[in-house]
Coordinates of C-alpha atoms in Angstrom, one line a residue:
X1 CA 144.3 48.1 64.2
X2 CA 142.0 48.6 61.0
X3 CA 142.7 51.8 59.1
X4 CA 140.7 53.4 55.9
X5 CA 139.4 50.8 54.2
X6 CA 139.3 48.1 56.5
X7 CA 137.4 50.3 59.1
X8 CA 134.9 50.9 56.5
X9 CA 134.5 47.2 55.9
X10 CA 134.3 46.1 59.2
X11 CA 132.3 49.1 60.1
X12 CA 129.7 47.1 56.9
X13 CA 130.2 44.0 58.2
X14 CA 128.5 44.4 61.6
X15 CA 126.2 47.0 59.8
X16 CA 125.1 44.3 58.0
X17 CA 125.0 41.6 60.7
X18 CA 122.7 43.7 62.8
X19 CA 120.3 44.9 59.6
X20 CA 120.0 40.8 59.3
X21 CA 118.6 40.7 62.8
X22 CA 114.9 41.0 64.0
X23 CA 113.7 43.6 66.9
X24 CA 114.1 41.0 69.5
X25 CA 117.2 40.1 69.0
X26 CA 118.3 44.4 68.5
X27 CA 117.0 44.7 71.7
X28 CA 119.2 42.0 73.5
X29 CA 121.9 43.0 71.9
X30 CA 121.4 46.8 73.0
X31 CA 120.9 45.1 76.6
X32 CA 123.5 42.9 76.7
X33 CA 125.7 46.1 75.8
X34 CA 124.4 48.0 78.2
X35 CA 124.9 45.4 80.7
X36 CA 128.1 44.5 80.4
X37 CA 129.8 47.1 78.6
X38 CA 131.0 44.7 75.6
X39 CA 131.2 46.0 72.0
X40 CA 128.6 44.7 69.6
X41 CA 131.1 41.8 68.0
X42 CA 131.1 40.9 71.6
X43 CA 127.7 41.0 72.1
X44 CA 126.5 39.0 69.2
X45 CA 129.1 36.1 70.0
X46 CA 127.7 35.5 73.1
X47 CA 124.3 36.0 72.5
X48 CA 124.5 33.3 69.6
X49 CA 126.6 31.2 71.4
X50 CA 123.7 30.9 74.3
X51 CA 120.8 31.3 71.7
X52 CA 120.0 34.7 72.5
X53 CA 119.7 33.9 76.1
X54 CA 120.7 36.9 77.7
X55 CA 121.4 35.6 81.2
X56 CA 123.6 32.9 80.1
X57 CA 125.5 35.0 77.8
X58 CA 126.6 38.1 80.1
X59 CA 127.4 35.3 82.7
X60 CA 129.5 33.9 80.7
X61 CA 130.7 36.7 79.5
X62 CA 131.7 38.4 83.0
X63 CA 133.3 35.1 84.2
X64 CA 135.5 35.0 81.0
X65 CA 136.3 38.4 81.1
X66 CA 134.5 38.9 77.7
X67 CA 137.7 36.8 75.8
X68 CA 135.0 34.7 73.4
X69 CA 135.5 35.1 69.8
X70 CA 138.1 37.8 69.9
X71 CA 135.4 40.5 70.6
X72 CA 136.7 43.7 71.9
X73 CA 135.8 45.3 75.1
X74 CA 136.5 44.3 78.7
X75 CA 133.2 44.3 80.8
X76 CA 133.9 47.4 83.4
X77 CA 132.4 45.5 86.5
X78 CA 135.0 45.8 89.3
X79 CA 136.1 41.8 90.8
X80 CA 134.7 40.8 94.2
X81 CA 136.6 39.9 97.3
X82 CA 135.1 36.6 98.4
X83 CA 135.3 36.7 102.1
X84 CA 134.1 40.5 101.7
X85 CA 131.2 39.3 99.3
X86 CA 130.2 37.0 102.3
X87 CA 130.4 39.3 105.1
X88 CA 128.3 41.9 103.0
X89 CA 125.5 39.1 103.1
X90 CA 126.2 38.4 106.5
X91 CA 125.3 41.7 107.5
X92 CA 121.7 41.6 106.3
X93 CA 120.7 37.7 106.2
X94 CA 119.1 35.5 109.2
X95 CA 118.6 32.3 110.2
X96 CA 115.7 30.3 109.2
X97 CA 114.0 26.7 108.2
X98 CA 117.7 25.6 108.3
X99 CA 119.3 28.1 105.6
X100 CA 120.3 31.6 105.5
X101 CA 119.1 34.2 103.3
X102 CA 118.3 37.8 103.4
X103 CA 114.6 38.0 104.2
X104 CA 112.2 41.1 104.1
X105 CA 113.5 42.6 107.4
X106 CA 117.0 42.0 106.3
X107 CA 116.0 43.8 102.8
X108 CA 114.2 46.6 104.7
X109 CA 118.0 47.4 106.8
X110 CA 119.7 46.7 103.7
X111 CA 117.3 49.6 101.6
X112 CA 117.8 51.9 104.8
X113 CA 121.7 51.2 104.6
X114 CA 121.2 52.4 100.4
X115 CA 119.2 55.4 101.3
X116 CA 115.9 54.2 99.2
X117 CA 112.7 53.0 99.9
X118 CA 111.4 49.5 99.7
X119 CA 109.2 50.3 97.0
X120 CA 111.1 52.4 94.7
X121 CA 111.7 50.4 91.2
X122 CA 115.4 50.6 91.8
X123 CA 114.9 47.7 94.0
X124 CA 113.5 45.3 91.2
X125 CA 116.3 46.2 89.1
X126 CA 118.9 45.0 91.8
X127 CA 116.0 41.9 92.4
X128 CA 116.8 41.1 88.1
X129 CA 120.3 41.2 88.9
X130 CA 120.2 38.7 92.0
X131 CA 117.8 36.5 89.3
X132 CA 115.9 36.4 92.7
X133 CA 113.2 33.6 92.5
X134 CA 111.2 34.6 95.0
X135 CA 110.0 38.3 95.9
X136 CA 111.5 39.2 99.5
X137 CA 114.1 37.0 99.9
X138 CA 117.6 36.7 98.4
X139 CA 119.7 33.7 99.0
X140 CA 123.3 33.1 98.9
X141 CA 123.7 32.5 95.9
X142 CA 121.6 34.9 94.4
X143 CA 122.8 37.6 96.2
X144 CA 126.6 36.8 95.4
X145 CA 125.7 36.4 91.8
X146 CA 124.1 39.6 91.7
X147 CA 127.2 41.6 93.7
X148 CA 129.2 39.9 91.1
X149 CA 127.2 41.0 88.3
X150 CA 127.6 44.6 90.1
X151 CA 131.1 44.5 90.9
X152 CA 130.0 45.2 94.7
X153 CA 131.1 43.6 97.7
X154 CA 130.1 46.1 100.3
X155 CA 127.2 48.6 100.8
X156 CA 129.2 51.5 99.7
X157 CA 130.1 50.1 96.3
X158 CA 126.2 49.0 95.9
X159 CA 125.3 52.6 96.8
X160 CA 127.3 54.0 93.6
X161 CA 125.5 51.8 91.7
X162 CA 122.1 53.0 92.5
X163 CA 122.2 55.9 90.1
X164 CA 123.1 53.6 86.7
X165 CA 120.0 50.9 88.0
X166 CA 118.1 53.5 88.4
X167 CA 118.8 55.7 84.4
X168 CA 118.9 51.7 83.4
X169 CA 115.0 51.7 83.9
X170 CA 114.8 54.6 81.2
X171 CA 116.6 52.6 78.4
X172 CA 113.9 50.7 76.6
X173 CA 115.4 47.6 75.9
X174 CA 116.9 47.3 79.9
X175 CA 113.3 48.0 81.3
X176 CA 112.0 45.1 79.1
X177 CA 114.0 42.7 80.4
X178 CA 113.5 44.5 83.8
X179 CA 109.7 44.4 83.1
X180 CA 109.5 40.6 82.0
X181 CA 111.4 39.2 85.2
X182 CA 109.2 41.0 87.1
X183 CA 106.0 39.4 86.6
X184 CA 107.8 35.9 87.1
X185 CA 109.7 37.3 90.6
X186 CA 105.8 38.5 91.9
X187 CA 104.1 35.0 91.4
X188 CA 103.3 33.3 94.6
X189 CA 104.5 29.7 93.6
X190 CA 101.7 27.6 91.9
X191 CA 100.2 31.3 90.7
X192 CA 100.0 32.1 86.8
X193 CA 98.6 35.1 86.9
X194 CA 99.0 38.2 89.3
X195 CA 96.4 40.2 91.3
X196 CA 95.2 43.4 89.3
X197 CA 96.4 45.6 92.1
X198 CA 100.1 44.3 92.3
X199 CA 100.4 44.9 88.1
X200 CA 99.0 48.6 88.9
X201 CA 101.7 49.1 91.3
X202 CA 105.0 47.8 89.2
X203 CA 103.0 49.5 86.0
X204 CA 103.6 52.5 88.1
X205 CA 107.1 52.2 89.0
X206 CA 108.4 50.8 85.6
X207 CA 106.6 52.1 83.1
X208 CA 106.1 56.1 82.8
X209 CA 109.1 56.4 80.6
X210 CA 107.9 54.5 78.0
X211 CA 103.6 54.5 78.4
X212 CA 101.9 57.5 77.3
X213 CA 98.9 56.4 77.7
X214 CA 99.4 54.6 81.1
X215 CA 97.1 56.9 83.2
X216 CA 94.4 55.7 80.7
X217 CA 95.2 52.2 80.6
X218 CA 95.3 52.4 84.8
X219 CA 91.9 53.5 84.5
X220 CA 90.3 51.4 82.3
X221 CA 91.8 48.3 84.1
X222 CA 90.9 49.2 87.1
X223 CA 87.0 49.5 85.9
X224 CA 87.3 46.6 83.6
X225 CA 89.7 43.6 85.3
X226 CA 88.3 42.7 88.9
X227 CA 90.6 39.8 89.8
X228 CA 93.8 39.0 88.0
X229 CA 96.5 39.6 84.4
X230 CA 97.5 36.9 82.7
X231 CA 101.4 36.6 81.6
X232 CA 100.9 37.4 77.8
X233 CA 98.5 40.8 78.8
X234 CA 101.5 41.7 81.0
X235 CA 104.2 41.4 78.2
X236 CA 101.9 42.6 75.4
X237 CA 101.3 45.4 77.7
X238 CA 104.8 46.7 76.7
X239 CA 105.1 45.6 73.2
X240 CA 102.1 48.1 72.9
X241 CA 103.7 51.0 75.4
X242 CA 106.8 51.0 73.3
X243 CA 105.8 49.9 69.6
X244 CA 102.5 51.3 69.1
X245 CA 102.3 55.4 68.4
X246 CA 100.7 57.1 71.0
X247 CA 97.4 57.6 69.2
X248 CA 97.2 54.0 68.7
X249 CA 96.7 54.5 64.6
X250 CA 99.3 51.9 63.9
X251 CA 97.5 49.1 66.0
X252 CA 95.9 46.6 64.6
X253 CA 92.5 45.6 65.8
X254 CA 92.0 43.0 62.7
X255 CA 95.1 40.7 63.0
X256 CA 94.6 38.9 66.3
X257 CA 97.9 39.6 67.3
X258 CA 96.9 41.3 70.9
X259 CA 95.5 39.8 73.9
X260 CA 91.5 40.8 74.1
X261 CA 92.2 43.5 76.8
X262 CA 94.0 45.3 75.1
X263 CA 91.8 44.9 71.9
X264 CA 89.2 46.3 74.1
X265 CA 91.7 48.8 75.5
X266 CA 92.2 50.4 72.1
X267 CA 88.7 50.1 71.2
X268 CA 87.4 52.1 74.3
X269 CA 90.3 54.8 73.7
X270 CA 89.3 55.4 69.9
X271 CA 85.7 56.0 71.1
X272 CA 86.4 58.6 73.5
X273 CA 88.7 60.1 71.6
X274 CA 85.6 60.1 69.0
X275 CA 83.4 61.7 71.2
X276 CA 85.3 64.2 72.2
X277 CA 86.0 65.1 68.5
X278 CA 82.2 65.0 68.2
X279 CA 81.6 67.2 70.9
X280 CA 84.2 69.5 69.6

């Protein structure tokens, strides 16, 4: 164990380490953290071991029981029972087009079984955990991947989960990752971009924790965008919900950094705010 000194110069080190990172790469170290439960020796290792691919890392991570590099701190996610892990999915998948997954009336007894509706957000944070490909459906191995991942292998220990999905969704960093996956896991395949109405309803569920002005931007995207969002609006969506001060003054309508919409978002909330001043 370090003492005196050589707390205070490790304690510098990984001071230092994380100064020398950018945002990004603060953020997937705060998720991969919160993930796994690793300490942030841990948690760098394995993020630079799989280039800052956060998937890869806590899955290797949780299969090597967090032994890489000598960081400290055991992952707290309880082992699976095999046979029980495939009973579980059993219990909720069908037969169909030659394989076996669970499907949307499987998912529908499986939410009843948890006590939550099919549309509360909690369901795309177990969907992230699955790495689910395809909205409504969960195969085999996505499902056992994801009861790994939560250290549940029957409905009761996936029902005392619920509660840490669901406070997951308030930690920033989390509901980014959360929030990115998302717009990938609603794509019809061959689609790039999703139907206004569908980004309304996740920007409903995931984002009033961290969007003060997400009645406004509801608003004006419903009057402005008749047909579909384009991947970059959706993720630049959050970059401005959790970067950008509330009053937009820090936002920068010169650089070109922004997708148009929100350019045009910004622009038409600075002149109502200016008319109202006006009117004042």
């Amino acid at each position: 164990a370090l003492e005196g000194g050589g707390c205070r110069t490790a304690w510098t080190t990984m001071s230092s380490a994380l100064s020398a990172l950018n945002r990004t790469q603060r953020e997937k170290v705060q998720t991969f953290q919160a993930f796994t439960g690793a300490q942030t020796k841990a948690a760098l290792d394995y993020l630079r071991r799989f280039n800052w691919s956060i998937d890869q890392a806590a899955d290797a991570f949780l299969t090597e029981g967090g032994a890489f590099g000598g960081g400290g701190g055991r992952p707290t996610v309880e082992a699976t029972d095999a046979r029980k892990l495939e009973a579980f999915f059993r219990k909720y998948a069908s037969d169909a087009d030659g394989t076996t997954a669970i499907r949307p009336e499987g998912i529908q007894e499986l939410c009843n079984d948890l006590r939550i509706d099919p549309t509360d957000p909690v369901t795309l944070v177990l969907a992230w955990h699955c790495r689910a490909d395809q909205m409504g459906v969960f195969t085999r191995e996505e499902f056992s991947a994801g009861m790994q991942r939560l250290g549940s292998d029957d409905i009761d220990k996936l029902a005392c989960k619920i509660g840490d999905m669901r406070s997951s969704l308030k930690d920033r960093a989390t509901c980014k990752e959360v929030y990115g996956y998302t717009f990938q896991f609603a794509l019809d395949h061959g689609q790039r971009c999703l139907p206004v109405d569908m980004c309304v309803e996740f920007w409903k569920l995931l984002l009033p924790p961290h969007f003060a002005l997400l009645d406004k931007w509801i608003e004006f995207v419903e009057l402005k965008v008749k047909n579909h969002v384009s991947k970059d609006t959706w993720l630049m969506l959050y970059d401005l919900a959790t970067q950008v001060k509330p009053d937009l003054s820090d936002y920068d309508l010169s650089g070109g950094a922004w997708p148009v919409l929100l350019d045009e978002f910004v622009e038409h909330v600075r002149a109502n705010a200016g008319s109202t001043q006006q009117a004042l």
